[in-house]
mmCIF file of C-alpha atoms in Angstrom:
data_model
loop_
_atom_site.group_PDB
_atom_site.id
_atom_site.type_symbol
_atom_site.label_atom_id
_atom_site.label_comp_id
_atom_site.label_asym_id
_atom_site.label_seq_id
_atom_site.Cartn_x
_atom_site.Cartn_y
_atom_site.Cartn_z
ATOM 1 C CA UNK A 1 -18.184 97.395 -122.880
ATOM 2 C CA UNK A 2 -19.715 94.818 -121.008
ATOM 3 C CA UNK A 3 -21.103 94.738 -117.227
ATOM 4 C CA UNK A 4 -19.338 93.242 -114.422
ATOM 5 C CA UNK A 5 -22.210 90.361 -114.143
ATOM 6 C CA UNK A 6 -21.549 89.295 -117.885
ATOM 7 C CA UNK A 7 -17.952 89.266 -117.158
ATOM 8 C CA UNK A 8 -18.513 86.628 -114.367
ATOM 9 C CA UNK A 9 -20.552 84.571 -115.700
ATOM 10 C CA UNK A 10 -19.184 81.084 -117.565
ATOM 11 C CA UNK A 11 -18.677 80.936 -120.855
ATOM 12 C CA UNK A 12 -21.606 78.683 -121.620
ATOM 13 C CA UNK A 13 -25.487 78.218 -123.324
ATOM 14 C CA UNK A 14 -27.849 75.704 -121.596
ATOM 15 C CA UNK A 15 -27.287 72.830 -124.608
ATOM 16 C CA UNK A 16 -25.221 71.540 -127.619
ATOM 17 C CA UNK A 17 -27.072 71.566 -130.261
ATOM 18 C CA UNK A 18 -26.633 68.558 -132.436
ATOM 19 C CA UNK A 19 -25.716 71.046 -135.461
ATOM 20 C CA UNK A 20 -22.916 72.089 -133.688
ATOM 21 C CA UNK A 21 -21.751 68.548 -133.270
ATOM 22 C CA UNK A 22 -22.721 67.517 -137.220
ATOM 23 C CA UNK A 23 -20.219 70.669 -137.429
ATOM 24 C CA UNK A 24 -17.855 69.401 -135.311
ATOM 25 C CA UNK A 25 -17.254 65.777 -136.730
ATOM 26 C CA UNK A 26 -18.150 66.833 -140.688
ATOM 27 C CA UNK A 27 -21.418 64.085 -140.643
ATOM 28 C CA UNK A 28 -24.640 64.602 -140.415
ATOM 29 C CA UNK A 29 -26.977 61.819 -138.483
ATOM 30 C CA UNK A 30 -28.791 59.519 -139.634
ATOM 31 C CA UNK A 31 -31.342 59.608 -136.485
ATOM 32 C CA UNK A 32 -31.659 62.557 -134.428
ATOM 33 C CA UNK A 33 -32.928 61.243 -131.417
ATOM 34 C CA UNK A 34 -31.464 63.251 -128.311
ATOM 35 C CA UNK A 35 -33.902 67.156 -128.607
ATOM 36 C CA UNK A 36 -37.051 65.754 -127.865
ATOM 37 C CA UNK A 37 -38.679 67.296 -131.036
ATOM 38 C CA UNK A 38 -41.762 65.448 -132.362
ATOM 39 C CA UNK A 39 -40.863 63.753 -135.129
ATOM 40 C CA UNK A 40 -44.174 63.261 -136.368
ATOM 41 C CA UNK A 41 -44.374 67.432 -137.246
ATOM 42 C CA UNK A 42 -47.364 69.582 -136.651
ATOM 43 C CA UNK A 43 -50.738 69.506 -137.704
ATOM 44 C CA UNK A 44 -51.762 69.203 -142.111
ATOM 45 C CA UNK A 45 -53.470 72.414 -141.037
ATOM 46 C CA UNK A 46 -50.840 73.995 -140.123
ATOM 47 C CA UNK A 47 -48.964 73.587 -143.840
ATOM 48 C CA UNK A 48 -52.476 74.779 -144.942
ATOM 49 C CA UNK A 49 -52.085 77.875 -142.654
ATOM 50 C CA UNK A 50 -48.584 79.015 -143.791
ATOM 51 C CA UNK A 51 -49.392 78.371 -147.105
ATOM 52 C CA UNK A 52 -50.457 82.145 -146.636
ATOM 53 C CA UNK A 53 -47.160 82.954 -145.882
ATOM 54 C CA UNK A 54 -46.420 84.978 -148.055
ATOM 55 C CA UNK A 55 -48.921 87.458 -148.715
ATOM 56 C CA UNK A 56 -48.337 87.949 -144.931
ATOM 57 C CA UNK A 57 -44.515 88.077 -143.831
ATOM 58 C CA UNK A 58 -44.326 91.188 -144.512
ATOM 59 C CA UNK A 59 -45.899 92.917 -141.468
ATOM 60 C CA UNK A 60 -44.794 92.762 -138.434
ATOM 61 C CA UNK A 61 -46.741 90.311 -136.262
ATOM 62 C CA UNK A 62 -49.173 90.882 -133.342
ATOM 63 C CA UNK A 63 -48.088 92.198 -130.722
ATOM 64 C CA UNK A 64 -50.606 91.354 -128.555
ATOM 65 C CA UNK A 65 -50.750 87.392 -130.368
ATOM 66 C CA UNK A 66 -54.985 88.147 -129.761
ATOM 67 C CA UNK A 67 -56.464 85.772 -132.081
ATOM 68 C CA UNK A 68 -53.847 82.804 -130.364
ATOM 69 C CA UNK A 69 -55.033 83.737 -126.754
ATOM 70 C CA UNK A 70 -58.513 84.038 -127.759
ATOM 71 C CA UNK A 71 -58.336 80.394 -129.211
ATOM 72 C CA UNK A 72 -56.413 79.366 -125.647
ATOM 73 C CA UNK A 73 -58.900 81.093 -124.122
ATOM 74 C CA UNK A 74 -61.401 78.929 -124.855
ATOM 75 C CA UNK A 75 -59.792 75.779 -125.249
ATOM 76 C CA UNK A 76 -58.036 75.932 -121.735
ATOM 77 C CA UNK A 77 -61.384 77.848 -120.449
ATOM 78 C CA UNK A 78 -59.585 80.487 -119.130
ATOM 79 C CA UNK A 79 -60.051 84.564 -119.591
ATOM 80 C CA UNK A 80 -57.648 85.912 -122.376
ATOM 81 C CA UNK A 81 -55.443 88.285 -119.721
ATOM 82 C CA UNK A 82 -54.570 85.316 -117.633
ATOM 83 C CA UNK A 83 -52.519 84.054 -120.794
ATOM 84 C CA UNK A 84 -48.833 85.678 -122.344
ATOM 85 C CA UNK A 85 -47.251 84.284 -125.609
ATOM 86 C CA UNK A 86 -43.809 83.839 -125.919
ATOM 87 C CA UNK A 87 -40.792 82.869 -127.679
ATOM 88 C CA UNK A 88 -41.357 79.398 -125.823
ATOM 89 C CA UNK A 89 -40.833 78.119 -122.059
ATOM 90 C CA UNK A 90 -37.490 79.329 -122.773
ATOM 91 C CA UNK A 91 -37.954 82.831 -123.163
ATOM 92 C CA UNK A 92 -40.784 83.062 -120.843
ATOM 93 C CA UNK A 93 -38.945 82.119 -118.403
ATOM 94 C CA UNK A 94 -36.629 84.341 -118.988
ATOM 95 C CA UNK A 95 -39.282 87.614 -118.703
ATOM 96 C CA UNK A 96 -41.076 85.805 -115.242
ATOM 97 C CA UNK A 97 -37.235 85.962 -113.633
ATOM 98 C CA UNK A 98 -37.196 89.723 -114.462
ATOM 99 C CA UNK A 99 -40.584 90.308 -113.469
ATOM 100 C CA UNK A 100 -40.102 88.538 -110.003
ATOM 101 C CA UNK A 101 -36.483 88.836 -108.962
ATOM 102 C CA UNK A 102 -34.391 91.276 -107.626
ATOM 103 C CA UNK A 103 -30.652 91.268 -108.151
ATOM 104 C CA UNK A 104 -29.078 88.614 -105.390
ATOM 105 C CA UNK A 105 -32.323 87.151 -105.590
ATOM 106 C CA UNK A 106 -32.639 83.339 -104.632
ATOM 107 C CA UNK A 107 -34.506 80.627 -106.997
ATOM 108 C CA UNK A 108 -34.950 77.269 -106.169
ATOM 109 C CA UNK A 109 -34.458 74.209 -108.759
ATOM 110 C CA UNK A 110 -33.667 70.471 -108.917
ATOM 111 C CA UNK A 111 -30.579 69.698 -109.685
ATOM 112 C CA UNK A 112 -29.978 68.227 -113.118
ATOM 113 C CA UNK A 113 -33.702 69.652 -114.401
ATOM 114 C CA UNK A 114 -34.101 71.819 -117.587
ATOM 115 C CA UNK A 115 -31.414 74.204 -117.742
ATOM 116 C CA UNK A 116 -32.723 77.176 -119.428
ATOM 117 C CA UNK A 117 -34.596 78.385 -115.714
ATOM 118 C CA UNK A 118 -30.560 78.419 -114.013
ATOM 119 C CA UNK A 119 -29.410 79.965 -117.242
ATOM 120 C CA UNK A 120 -31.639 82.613 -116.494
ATOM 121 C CA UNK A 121 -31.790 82.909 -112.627
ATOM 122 C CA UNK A 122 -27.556 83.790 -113.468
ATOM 123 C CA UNK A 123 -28.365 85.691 -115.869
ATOM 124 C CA UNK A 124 -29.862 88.309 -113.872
ATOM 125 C CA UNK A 125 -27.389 88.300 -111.094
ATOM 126 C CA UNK A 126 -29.057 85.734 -108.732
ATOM 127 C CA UNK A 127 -28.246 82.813 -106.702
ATOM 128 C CA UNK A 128 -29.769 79.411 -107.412
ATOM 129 C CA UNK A 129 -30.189 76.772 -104.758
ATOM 130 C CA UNK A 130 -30.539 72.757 -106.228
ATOM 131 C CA UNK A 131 -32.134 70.390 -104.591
ATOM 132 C CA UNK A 132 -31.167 66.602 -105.525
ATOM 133 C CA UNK A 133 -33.926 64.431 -106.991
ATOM 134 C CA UNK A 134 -35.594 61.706 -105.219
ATOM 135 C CA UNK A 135 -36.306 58.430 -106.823
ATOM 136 C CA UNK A 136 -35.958 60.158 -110.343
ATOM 137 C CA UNK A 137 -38.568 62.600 -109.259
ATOM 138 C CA UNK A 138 -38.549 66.216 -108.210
ATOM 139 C CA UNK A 139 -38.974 65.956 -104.433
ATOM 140 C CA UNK A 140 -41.365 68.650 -104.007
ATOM 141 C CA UNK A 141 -41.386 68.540 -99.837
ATOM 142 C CA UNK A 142 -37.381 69.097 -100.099
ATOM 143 C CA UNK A 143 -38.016 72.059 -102.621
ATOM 144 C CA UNK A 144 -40.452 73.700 -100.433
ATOM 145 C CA UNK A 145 -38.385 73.215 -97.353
ATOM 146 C CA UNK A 146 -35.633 74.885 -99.075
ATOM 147 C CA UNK A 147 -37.532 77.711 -100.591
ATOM 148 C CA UNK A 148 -38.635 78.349 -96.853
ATOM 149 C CA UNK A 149 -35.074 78.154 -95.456
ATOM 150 C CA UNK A 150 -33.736 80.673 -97.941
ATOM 151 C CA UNK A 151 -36.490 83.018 -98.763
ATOM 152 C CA UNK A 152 -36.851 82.011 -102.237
ATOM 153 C CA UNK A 153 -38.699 84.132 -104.413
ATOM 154 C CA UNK A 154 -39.268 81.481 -107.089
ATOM 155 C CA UNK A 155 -39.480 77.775 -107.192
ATOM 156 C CA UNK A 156 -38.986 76.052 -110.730
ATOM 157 C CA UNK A 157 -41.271 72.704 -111.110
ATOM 158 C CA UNK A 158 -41.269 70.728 -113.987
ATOM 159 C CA UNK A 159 -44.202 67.664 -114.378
ATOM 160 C CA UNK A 160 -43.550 65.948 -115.831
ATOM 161 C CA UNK A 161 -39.867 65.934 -115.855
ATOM 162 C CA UNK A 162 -37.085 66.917 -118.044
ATOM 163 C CA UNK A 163 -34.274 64.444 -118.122
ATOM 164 C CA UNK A 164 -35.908 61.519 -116.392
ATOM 165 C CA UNK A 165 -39.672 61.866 -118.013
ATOM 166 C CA UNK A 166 -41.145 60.979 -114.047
ATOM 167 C CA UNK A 167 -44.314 62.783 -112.799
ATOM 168 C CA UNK A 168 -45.597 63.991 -109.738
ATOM 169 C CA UNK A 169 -49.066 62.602 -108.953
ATOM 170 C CA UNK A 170 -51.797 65.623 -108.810
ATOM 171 C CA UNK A 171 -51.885 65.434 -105.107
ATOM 172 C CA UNK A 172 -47.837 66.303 -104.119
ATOM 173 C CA UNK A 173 -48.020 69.037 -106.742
ATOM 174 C CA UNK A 174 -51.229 70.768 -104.733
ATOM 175 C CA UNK A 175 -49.458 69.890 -101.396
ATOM 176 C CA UNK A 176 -46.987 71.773 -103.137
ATOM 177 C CA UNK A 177 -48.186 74.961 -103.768
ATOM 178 C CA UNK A 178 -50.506 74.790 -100.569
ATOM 179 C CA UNK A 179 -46.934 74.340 -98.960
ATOM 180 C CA UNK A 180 -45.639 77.556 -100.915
ATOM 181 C CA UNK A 181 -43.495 79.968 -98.458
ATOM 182 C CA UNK A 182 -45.135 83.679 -98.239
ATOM 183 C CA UNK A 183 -43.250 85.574 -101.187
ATOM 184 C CA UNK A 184 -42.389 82.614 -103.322
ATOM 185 C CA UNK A 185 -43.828 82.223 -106.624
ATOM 186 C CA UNK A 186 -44.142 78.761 -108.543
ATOM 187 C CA UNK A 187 -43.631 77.828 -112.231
ATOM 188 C CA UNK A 188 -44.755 75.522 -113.365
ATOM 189 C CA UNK A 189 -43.407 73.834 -116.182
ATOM 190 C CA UNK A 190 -46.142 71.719 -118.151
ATOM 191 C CA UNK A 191 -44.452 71.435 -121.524
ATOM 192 C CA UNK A 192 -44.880 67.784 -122.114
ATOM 193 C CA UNK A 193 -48.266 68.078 -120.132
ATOM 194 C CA UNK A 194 -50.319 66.820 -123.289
ATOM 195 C CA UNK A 195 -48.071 63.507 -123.513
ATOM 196 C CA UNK A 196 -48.766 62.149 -120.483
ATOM 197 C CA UNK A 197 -50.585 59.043 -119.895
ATOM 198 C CA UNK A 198 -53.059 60.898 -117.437
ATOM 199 C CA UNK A 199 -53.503 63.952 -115.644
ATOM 200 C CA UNK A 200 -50.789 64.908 -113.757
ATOM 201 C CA UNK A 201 -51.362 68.404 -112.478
ATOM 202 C CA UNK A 202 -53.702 70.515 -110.804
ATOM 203 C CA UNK A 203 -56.761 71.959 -112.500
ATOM 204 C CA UNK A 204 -55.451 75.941 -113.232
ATOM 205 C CA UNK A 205 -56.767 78.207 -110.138
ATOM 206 C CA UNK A 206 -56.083 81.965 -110.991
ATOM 207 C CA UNK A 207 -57.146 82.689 -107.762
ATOM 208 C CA UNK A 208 -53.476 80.919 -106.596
ATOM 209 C CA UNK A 209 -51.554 84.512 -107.553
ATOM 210 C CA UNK A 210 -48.228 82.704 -106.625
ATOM 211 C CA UNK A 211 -48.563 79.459 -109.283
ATOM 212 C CA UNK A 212 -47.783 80.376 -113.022
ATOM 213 C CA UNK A 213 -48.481 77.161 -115.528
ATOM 214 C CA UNK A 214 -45.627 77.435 -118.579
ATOM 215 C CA UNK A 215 -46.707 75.253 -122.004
ATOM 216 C CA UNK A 216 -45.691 74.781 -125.477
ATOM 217 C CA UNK A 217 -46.386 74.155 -129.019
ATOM 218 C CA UNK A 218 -43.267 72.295 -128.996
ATOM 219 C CA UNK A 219 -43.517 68.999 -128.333
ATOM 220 C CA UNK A 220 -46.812 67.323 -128.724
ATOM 221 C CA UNK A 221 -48.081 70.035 -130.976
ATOM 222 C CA UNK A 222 -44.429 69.431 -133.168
ATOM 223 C CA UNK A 223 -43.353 73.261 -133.599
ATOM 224 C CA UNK A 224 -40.536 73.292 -131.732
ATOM 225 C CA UNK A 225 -38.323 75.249 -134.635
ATOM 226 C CA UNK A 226 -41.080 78.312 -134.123
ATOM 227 C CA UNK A 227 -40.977 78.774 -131.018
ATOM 228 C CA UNK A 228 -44.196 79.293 -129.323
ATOM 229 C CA UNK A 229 -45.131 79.256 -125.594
ATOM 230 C CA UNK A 230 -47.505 80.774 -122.934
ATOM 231 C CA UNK A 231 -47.772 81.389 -119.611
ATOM 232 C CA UNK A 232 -51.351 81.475 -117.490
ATOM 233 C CA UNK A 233 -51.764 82.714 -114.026
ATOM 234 C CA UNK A 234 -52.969 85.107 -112.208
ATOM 235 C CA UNK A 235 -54.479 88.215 -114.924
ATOM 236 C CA UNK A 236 -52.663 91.401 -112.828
ATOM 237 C CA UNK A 237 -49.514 89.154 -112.880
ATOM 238 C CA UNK A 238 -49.655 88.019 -116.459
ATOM 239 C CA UNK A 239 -50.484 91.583 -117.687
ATOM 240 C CA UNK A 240 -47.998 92.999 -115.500
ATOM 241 C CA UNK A 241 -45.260 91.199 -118.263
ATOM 242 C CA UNK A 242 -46.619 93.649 -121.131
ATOM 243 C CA UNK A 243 -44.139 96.210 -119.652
ATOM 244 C CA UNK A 244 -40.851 93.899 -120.255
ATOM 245 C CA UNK A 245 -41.610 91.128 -122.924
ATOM 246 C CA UNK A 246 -40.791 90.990 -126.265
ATOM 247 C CA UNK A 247 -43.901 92.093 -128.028
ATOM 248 C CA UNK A 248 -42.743 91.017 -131.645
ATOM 249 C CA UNK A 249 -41.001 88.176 -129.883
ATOM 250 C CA UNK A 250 -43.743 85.723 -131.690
ATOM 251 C CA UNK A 251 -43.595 85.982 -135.066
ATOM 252 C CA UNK A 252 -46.485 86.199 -137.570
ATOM 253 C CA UNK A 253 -45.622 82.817 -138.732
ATOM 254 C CA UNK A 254 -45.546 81.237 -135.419
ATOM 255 C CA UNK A 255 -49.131 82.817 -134.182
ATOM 256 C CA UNK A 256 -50.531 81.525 -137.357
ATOM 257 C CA UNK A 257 -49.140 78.019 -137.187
ATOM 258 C CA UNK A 258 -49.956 77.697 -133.373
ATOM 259 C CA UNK A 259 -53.504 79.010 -134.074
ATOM 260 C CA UNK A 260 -53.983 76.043 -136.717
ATOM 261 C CA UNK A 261 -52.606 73.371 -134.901
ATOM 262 C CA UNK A 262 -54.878 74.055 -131.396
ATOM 263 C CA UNK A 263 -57.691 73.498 -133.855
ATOM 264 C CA UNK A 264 -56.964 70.473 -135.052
ATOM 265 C CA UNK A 265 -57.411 68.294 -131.548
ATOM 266 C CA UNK A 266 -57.669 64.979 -133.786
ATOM 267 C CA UNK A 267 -54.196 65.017 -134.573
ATOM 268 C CA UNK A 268 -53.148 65.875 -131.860
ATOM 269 C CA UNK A 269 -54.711 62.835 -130.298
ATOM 270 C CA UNK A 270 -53.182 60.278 -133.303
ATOM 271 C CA UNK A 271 -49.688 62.080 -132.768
ATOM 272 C CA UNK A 272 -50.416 61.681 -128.930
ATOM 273 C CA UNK A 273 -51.027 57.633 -130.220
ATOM 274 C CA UNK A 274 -47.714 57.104 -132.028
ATOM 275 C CA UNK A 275 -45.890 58.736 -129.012
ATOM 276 C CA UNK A 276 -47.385 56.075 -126.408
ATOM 277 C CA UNK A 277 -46.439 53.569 -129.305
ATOM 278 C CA UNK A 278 -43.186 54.541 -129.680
ATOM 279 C CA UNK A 279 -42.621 55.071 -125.618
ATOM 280 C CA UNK A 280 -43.367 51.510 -125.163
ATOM 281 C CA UNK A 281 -40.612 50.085 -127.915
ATOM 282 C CA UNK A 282 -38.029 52.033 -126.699
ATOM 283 C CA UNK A 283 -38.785 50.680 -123.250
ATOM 284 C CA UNK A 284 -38.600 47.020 -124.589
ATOM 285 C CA UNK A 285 -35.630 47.807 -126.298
ATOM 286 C CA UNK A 286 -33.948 48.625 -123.237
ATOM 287 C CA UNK A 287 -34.811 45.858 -121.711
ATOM 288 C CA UNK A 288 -33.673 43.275 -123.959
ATOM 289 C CA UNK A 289 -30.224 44.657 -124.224
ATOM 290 C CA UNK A 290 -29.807 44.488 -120.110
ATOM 291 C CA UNK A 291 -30.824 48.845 -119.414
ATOM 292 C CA UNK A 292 -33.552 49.618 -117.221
ATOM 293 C CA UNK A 293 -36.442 51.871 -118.888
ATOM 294 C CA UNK A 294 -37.638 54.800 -116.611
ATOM 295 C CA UNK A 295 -41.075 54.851 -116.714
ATOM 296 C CA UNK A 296 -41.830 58.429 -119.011
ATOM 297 C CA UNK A 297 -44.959 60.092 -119.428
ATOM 298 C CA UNK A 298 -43.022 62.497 -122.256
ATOM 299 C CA UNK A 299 -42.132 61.702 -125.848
ATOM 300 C CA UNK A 300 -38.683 60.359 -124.692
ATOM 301 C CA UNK A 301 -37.472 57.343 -122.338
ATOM 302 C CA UNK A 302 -34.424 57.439 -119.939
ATOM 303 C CA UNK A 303 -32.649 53.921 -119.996
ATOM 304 C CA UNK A 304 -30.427 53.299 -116.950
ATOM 305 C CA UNK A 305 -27.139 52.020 -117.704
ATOM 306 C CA UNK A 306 -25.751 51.066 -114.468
ATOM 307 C CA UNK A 307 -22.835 53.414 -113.920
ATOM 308 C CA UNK A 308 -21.836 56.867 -115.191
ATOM 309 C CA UNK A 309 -18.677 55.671 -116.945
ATOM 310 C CA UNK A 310 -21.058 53.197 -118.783
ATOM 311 C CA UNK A 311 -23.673 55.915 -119.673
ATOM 312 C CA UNK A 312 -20.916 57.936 -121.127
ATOM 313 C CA UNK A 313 -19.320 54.952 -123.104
ATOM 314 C CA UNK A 314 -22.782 53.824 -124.406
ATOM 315 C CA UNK A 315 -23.387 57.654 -125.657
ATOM 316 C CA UNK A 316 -20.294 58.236 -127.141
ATOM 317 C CA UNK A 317 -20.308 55.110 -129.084
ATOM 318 C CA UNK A 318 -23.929 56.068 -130.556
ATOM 319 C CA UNK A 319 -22.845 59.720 -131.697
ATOM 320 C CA UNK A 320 -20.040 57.958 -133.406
ATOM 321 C CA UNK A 321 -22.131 55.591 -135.246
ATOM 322 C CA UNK A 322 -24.406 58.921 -135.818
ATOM 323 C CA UNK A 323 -27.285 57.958 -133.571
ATOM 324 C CA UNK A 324 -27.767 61.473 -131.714
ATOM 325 C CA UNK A 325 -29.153 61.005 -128.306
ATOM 326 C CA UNK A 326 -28.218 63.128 -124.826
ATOM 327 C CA UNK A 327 -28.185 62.275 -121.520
ATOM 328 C CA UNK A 328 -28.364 63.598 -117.843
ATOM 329 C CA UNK A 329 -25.997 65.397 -116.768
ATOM 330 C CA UNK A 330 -26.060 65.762 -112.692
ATOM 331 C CA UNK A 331 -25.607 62.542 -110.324
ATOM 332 C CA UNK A 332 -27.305 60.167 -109.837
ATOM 333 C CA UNK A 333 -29.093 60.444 -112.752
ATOM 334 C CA UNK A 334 -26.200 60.624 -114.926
ATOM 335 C CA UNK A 335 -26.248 56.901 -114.812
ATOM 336 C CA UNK A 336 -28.642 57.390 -117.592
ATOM 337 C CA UNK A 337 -29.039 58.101 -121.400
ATOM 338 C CA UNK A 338 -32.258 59.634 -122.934
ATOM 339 C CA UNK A 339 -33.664 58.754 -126.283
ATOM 340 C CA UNK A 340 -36.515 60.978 -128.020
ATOM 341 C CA UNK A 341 -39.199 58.967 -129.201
ATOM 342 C CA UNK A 342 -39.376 58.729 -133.502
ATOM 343 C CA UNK A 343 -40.346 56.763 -136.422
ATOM 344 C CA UNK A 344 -39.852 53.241 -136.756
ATOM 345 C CA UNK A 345 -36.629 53.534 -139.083
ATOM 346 C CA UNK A 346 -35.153 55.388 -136.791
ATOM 347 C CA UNK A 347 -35.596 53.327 -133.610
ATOM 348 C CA UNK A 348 -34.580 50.353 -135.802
ATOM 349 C CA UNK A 349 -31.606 52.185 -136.437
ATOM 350 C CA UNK A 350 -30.831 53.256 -132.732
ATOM 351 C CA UNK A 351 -31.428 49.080 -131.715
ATOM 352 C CA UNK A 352 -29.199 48.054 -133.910
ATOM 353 C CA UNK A 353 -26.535 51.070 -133.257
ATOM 354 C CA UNK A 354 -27.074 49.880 -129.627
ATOM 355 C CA UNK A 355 -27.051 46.158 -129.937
ATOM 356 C CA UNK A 356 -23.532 46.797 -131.783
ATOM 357 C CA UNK A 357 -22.140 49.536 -128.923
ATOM 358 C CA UNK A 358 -23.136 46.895 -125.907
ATOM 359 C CA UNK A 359 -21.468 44.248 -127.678
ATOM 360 C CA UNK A 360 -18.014 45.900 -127.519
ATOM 361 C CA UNK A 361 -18.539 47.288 -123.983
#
């Protein structure tokens, strides 16, 4: 038997994986551009790390991750009980909207940002209020405004952004949270943080008990398949999750992998390199076929197409010729397509996939 609020709720999960379409047609791809996933992989050191693997997988991993949020600790310079691990932003965001909301609750988003927050805020029978973006940004002074009119109790941020790869500057997002409604807590979401061309957010204040910062080992860091996250805030907030989260949610694996990579800052920095590199080719190759590059500060760019119809045509017509790339999916910025950032074979093969697709458009 299920509950009444499961019954409601659509029949849906926050993405398609592109297994599901390799399923669906019967052909694999031959670049998998559309997930965002660093293509580069994680650190040598990490390889070296689970090289232990198996002397290890057999016990059950740390519940309390403390080796990975003692290395945090000191790398973000913050103490070890203002930091949770998790099974990525994805399922900490999941544990914050239990911590913080009450059934009927209201959560404030922007409309077409990263899914998995809504997926959640439903999930646990509350209402979510959108507000639209503004010049392919967040438009933190209309969030705020809502979060006020409504009595929010959280507001989701992401900076930079997820679909559009636009920042904030470091100023709006402290306006931001100085702006914060009595009641309403902030997340957030920093998980391309490290790919940005400079600092885009605020300097971490754990005396701000209403701001939580959300990051990954995901993207720059290339784990995304082990799914490691954290959350930092406030320590009586952060501890306060101990009584709901999944405590063998991280596996041994993951802690060990996550550990090796945030010691090995150097490659980090050439993977951080390649990313810029391959940012600014898929920006010219947009160009030269007549789309309009977004300006990203992620490992991904956002081409404008013009039109929604032509979005969808141009997408289509690259999953059929096995390029796999996703787009927005919320006007206006559904105009657009998004292509993760890879090796040069594979962006040679999405140019000419796309040279051929505008051709018969």
């Amino acid at each position: 038997m299920i509950n009444k609020l499961l019954k409601q709720l659509p029949a849906t999960v926050p993405f398609v994986g592109p297994e599901a379409i390799v399923r669906q047609t019967g052909a694999d791809f031959v670049a998998r551009l559309g997930a965002n996933e660093s293509v580069f992989g994680p650190s040598p050191k990490v390889y070296d790390a689970l090289k232990q693997a198996p002397d290890e997988i057999y016990k059950y991993p740390d519940p309390e991750a403390w080796d990975l949020r003692e290395a945090l600790s000191k790398h973000i310079d913050v103490p070890m009980d203002a930091i949770s691990i998790g099974e990525g932003i994805d399922g900490l965001l999941g544990v914050v909207a239990r911590a913080v909301m009450e059934p009927r609750d209201i959560a404030v988003t922007t409309a077409g940002s990263y899914p998995t927050f809504n997926y959640h805020v439903a999930g646990f029978g509350c209402r979510l209020e959108v507000v639209p973006m503004r010049n392919d940004r967040e438009d933190l002074v209309a969030l705020v405004e809502r979060a006020r009119a409504v009595g929010a109790r959280l507001l989701y941020v992401s900076n930079p952004n997820n679909p559009m790869g636009t920042v904030n500057s470091v100023e709006k997002i402290k306006s931001a949270i100085s702006a914060l409604p009595d009641g309403c807590m902030m997340i957030l979401d920093e998980a391309y943080l490290e790919l940005a061309d400079h600092a885009v957010n605020p300097a971490i204040d754990l005396s701000r008990r209403n701001v939580l910062h959300m990051r990954t080992f995901s993207k720059a860091y290339g784990m995304a398949g082990q799914r490691v996250g954290y959350v930092i805030g406030a320590p009586e907030f952060v501890q306060s999750l101990n009584k709901i989260r999944n405590h063998f949610g991280v596996n041994r694996l993951g802690q060990m992998a996550a550990l090796a990579a945030l010691k090995d800052q150097d490659y980090l920095q050439w993977v951080l390199a390649r990313t810029k590199a391959g940012r600014v080719r898929l920006a010219k190759i947009a160009e030269a076929k007549g789309l309009a590059p977004i300006e990203s500060h992620t490992n991904f760019v956002t081409m404008d197409c013009g039109t929604v119809d032509r979005a969808n045509a141009i997408l289509n017509a690259l999953i059929a010729r096995r390029i796999f790339v996703r787009k927005p999916m919320v006007a206006p910025q559904d105009r657009c397509i998004r292509v993760s950032v890879s090796v040069p074979k594979d962006i040679d093969r999405f140019e000419t996939a796309l040279r051929e697709v505008l051709q018969t458009l």
